[in-house]
PDB file of C-alpha atoms in Angstrom:
ATOM      1  CA  UNK A   5      -0.011  -0.105   0.053  1.00 91.00           C
ATOM      2  CA  UNK A   6       1.671   3.099  -1.034  1.00 92.00           C
ATOM      3  CA  UNK A   7       0.911   5.949   1.549  1.00 92.00           C
ATOM      4  CA  UNK A   8       1.607   9.972   2.351  1.00 89.00           C
ATOM      5  CA  UNK A   9       2.768  10.348   5.838  1.00 88.00           C
ATOM      6  CA  UNK A  10       0.953  13.377   7.638  1.00 85.00           C
ATOM      7  CA  UNK A  11       3.079  13.289  10.794  1.00 85.00           C
ATOM      8  CA  UNK A  12       6.583  11.898  11.834  1.00 85.00           C
ATOM      9  CA  UNK A  13       6.317   8.281  12.347  1.00 87.00           C
ATOM     10  CA  UNK A  14       9.774   6.501  13.928  1.00 83.00           C
ATOM     11  CA  UNK A  15      11.369   4.276  11.566  1.00 87.00           C
ATOM     12  CA  UNK A  16       9.224   5.000   8.825  1.00 91.00           C
ATOM     13  CA  UNK A  17       9.508   8.613   7.852  1.00 87.00           C
ATOM     14  CA  UNK A  18       8.423  12.230   8.044  1.00 82.00           C
ATOM     15  CA  UNK A  19       5.457  14.181   6.959  1.00 79.00           C
ATOM     16  CA  UNK A  20       5.248  14.429   3.540  1.00 79.00           C
ATOM     17  CA  UNK A  21       6.878  11.423   2.568  1.00 84.00           C
ATOM     18  CA  UNK A  22       5.621   8.529   0.311  1.00 88.00           C
ATOM     19  CA  UNK A  23       6.055   4.984   1.769  1.00 92.00           C
ATOM     20  CA  UNK A  24       5.177   1.749   1.007  1.00 94.00           C
ATOM     21  CA  UNK A  25       3.836  -0.239   3.929  1.00 95.00           C
ATOM     22  CA  UNK A  26       1.831  -3.399   4.660  1.00 95.00           C
ATOM     23  CA  UNK A  27      -1.887  -3.316   3.833  1.00 95.00           C
ATOM     24  CA  UNK A  28      -2.875  -4.187   7.381  1.00 95.00           C
ATOM     25  CA  UNK A  29      -0.315  -1.839   8.975  1.00 94.00           C
ATOM     26  CA  UNK A  30      -1.398   1.329   6.669  1.00 93.00           C
ATOM     27  CA  UNK A  31      -5.248   0.251   6.753  1.00 95.00           C
ATOM     28  CA  UNK A  32      -5.409  -0.612  10.440  1.00 96.00           C
ATOM     29  CA  UNK A  33      -2.969   1.884  12.100  1.00 94.00           C
ATOM     30  CA  UNK A  34      -1.670   4.537  10.022  1.00 94.00           C
ATOM     31  CA  UNK A  35      -4.979   5.897   8.700  1.00 94.00           C
ATOM     32  CA  UNK A  36      -7.111   5.584  11.368  1.00 95.00           C
ATOM     33  CA  UNK A  37      -4.599   7.851  13.696  1.00 93.00           C
ATOM     34  CA  UNK A  38      -4.585  10.186  10.887  1.00 92.00           C
ATOM     35  CA  UNK A  39      -0.679   9.377  10.635  1.00 92.00           C
ATOM     36  CA  UNK A  40      -1.025   8.985   6.756  1.00 92.00           C
ATOM     37  CA  UNK A  41      -3.503   8.931   3.935  1.00 89.00           C
ATOM     38  CA  UNK A  42      -3.528   7.093   0.594  1.00 91.00           C
ATOM     39  CA  UNK A  43      -1.498   8.191  -2.326  1.00 88.00           C
ATOM     40  CA  UNK A  44      -3.201   9.398  -5.123  1.00 86.00           C
ATOM     41  CA  UNK A  45      -1.951  11.472  -8.191  1.00 80.00           C
ATOM     42  CA  UNK A  46      -4.014  14.438  -7.209  1.00 80.00           C
ATOM     43  CA  UNK A  47      -2.234  14.374  -3.596  1.00 82.00           C
ATOM     44  CA  UNK A  48       0.998  16.026  -5.046  1.00 72.00           C
ATOM     45  CA  UNK A  49      -0.090  19.512  -3.997  1.00 77.00           C
ATOM     46  CA  UNK A  50      -0.745  18.147  -0.410  1.00 73.00           C
ATOM     47  CA  UNK A  51       2.769  16.693  -0.365  1.00 80.00           C
ATOM     48  CA  UNK A  52       4.250  20.094  -1.238  1.00 77.00           C
ATOM     49  CA  UNK A  53       2.368  21.993   1.659  1.00 73.00           C
ATOM     50  CA  UNK A  54       3.294  19.500   4.217  1.00 68.00           C
ATOM     51  CA  UNK A  55       6.744  19.717   2.979  1.00 71.00           C
ATOM     52  CA  UNK A  56       6.660  23.481   3.286  1.00 72.00           C
ATOM     53  CA  UNK A  57       5.326  23.213   6.518  1.00 69.00           C
ATOM     54  CA  UNK A  58       8.086  20.676   7.890  1.00 65.00           C
ATOM     55  CA  UNK A  59      10.911  22.849   6.633  1.00 65.00           C
ATOM     56  CA  UNK A  60       9.487  26.017   8.466  1.00 58.00           C
ATOM     57  CA  UNK A  61       9.287  24.006  11.809  1.00 59.00           C
ATOM     58  CA  UNK A  62      12.614  21.954  11.069  1.00 59.00           C
ATOM     59  CA  UNK A  63      15.857  23.154  12.338  1.00 57.00           C
ATOM     60  CA  UNK A  64      17.943  23.764   9.244  1.00 62.00           C
ATOM     61  CA  UNK A  65      21.085  21.707   8.964  1.00 70.00           C
ATOM     62  CA  UNK A  66      23.234  19.249  11.072  1.00 74.00           C
ATOM     63  CA  UNK A  67      25.524  22.136  12.308  1.00 77.00           C
ATOM     64  CA  UNK A  68      22.403  24.189  13.634  1.00 81.00           C
ATOM     65  CA  UNK A  69      20.883  21.108  15.465  1.00 83.00           C
ATOM     66  CA  UNK A  70      24.145  20.118  17.045  1.00 85.00           C
ATOM     67  CA  UNK A  71      24.328  24.111  18.273  1.00 85.00           C
ATOM     68  CA  UNK A  72      20.826  23.876  19.591  1.00 85.00           C
ATOM     69  CA  UNK A  73      21.431  20.628  21.130  1.00 86.00           C
ATOM     70  CA  UNK A  74      24.525  22.349  23.116  1.00 87.00           C
ATOM     71  CA  UNK A  75      22.417  25.405  24.107  1.00 87.00           C
ATOM     72  CA  UNK A  76      19.661  22.636  25.356  1.00 88.00           C
ATOM     73  CA  UNK A  77      22.299  20.751  27.412  1.00 85.00           C
ATOM     74  CA  UNK A  78      23.280  23.829  29.529  1.00 86.00           C
ATOM     75  CA  UNK A  79      19.855  25.203  29.905  1.00 88.00           C
ATOM     76  CA  UNK A  80      18.083  25.043  33.908  1.00 88.00           C
ATOM     77  CA  UNK A  81      14.459  23.940  33.035  1.00 90.00           C
ATOM     78  CA  UNK A  82      12.210  24.344  36.117  1.00 92.00           C
ATOM     79  CA  UNK A  83       8.565  23.366  35.745  1.00 91.00           C
ATOM     80  CA  UNK A  84       6.005  24.152  38.508  1.00 92.00           C
ATOM     81  CA  UNK A  85       3.095  22.077  38.793  1.00 91.00           C
ATOM     82  CA  UNK A  86       0.446  20.888  41.733  1.00 91.00           C
ATOM     83  CA  UNK A  87       2.132  18.297  43.960  1.00 91.00           C
ATOM     84  CA  UNK A  88       0.475  16.536  47.022  1.00 89.00           C
ATOM     85  CA  UNK A  89       2.360  16.218  50.006  1.00 88.00           C
ATOM     86  CA  UNK A  90       4.016  12.783  49.130  1.00 90.00           C
ATOM     87  CA  UNK A  91       5.539  14.713  45.995  1.00 88.00           C
ATOM     88  CA  UNK A  92       3.025  13.201  43.846  1.00 92.00           C
ATOM     89  CA  UNK A  93       2.072  14.958  40.957  1.00 91.00           C
ATOM     90  CA  UNK A  94      -1.754  15.530  40.257  1.00 90.00           C
ATOM     91  CA  UNK A  95      -1.851  14.159  36.838  1.00 89.00           C
ATOM     92  CA  UNK A  96       1.299  14.179  34.914  1.00 88.00           C
ATOM     93  CA  UNK A  97       3.902  16.400  32.891  1.00 91.00           C
ATOM     94  CA  UNK A  98       3.179  16.586  29.069  1.00 91.00           C
ATOM     95  CA  UNK A  99       5.482  17.375  26.175  1.00 91.00           C
ATOM     96  CA  UNK A 100       3.564  20.667  25.880  1.00 91.00           C
ATOM     97  CA  UNK A 101       4.202  21.818  29.397  1.00 92.00           C
ATOM     98  CA  UNK A 102       7.883  20.669  28.927  1.00 92.00           C
ATOM     99  CA  UNK A 103       8.345  22.821  25.356  1.00 91.00           C
ATOM    100  CA  UNK A 104       6.668  25.921  27.276  1.00 92.00           C
ATOM    101  CA  UNK A 105       9.102  25.783  30.223  1.00 91.00           C
ATOM    102  CA  UNK A 106      12.075  25.381  27.707  1.00 90.00           C
ATOM    103  CA  UNK A 107      10.772  28.455  26.130  1.00 89.00           C
ATOM    104  CA  UNK A 108      10.330  30.091  29.784  1.00 90.00           C
ATOM    105  CA  UNK A 109      13.802  29.319  30.654  1.00 89.00           C
ATOM    106  CA  UNK A 110      15.278  30.926  27.528  1.00 88.00           C
ATOM    107  CA  UNK A 111      15.563  28.032  25.336  1.00 85.00           C
ATOM    108  CA  UNK A 112      14.209  27.803  21.660  1.00 86.00           C
ATOM    109  CA  UNK A 113      11.103  27.121  20.580  1.00 86.00           C
ATOM    110  CA  UNK A 114      10.599  23.574  20.454  1.00 86.00           C
ATOM    111  CA  UNK A 115       7.898  21.299  18.451  1.00 84.00           C
ATOM    112  CA  UNK A 116       6.338  19.352  21.365  1.00 86.00           C
ATOM    113  CA  UNK A 117       6.035  16.159  18.753  1.00 87.00           C
ATOM    114  CA  UNK A 118       9.789  16.240  18.740  1.00 87.00           C
ATOM    115  CA  UNK A 119       9.944  15.625  22.491  1.00 91.00           C
ATOM    116  CA  UNK A 120      10.105  12.153  23.934  1.00 91.00           C
ATOM    117  CA  UNK A 121       9.576  11.195  27.450  1.00 91.00           C
ATOM    118  CA  UNK A 122      10.602   7.573  28.503  1.00 86.00           C
ATOM    119  CA  UNK A 123       8.265   7.299  31.453  1.00 88.00           C
ATOM    120  CA  UNK A 124       5.414   9.403  32.386  1.00 88.00           C
ATOM    121  CA  UNK A 125       6.551  12.013  34.705  1.00 90.00           C
ATOM    122  CA  UNK A 126       4.158  11.872  37.661  1.00 91.00           C
ATOM    123  CA  UNK A 127       6.388  12.778  40.786  1.00 91.00           C
ATOM    124  CA  UNK A 128       8.494  15.693  41.806  1.00 93.00           C
ATOM    125  CA  UNK A 129      12.319  15.786  41.152  1.00 92.00           C
ATOM    126  CA  UNK A 130      14.463  15.757  38.250  1.00 93.00           C
ATOM    127  CA  UNK A 131      13.661  13.968  35.175  1.00 92.00           C
ATOM    128  CA  UNK A 132      15.803  13.337  31.994  1.00 92.00           C
ATOM    129  CA  UNK A 133      13.854  14.026  28.402  1.00 92.00           C
ATOM    130  CA  UNK A 134      15.016  13.318  25.121  1.00 92.00           C
ATOM    131  CA  UNK A 135      14.429  16.040  22.250  1.00 91.00           C
ATOM    132  CA  UNK A 136      14.782  15.058  18.555  1.00 88.00           C
ATOM    133  CA  UNK A 137      16.053  17.984  16.643  1.00 84.00           C
ATOM    134  CA  UNK A 138      17.505  16.528  13.697  1.00 80.00           C
ATOM    135  CA  UNK A 139      17.562  12.728  12.281  1.00 79.00           C
ATOM    136  CA  UNK A 140      21.121  12.403  13.540  1.00 81.00           C
ATOM    137  CA  UNK A 141      20.930  14.613  16.532  1.00 85.00           C
ATOM    138  CA  UNK A 142      19.292  14.059  19.817  1.00 88.00           C
ATOM    139  CA  UNK A 143      19.410  16.485  23.118  1.00 90.00           C
ATOM    140  CA  UNK A 144      18.978  15.409  26.406  1.00 91.00           C
ATOM    141  CA  UNK A 145      17.056  18.156  28.865  1.00 91.00           C
ATOM    142  CA  UNK A 146      17.196  17.568  32.482  1.00 91.00           C
ATOM    143  CA  UNK A 147      13.576  18.646  33.861  1.00 92.00           C
ATOM    144  CA  UNK A 148      13.370  19.648  37.359  1.00 93.00           C
ATOM    145  CA  UNK A 149       9.752  19.485  38.389  1.00 92.00           C
ATOM    146  CA  UNK A 150       8.819  21.425  41.509  1.00 92.00           C
ATOM    147  CA  UNK A 151       5.452  21.148  43.528  1.00 85.00           C
ATOM    148  CA  UNK A 152       3.730  24.249  44.079  1.00 74.00           C
TER     149      UNK A 152
END
């Protein structure tokens, strides 16, 4: 099955890429979740607009991605949220919260979809978060979650 990706799917491709996948994977997973749509000849204009949007969000090249990774590594990110007496949070920290905290700490504007949280952050303390800046560059941020 030939599909056009609308979002980045790890191990498969980036938005606007035309990929060939097994029928069941495309029909049962990618298309229902909005990660892709069927490829047609008329979809060329949609591919162009997706690639244009991706280029605007994407960090330009490998050198700039490494420079941003260095800036993120030196950044002190503190996130204030509601927590109980035992240090357990009411809810959990989302990728959007982390992106906002990085921007508030003086860091670059990050796309929340590029932030990867290993285990859900549900407690006060320092947690490691990974950010995919470029296909070859990933940065690690220490996020300090403080109860408030």
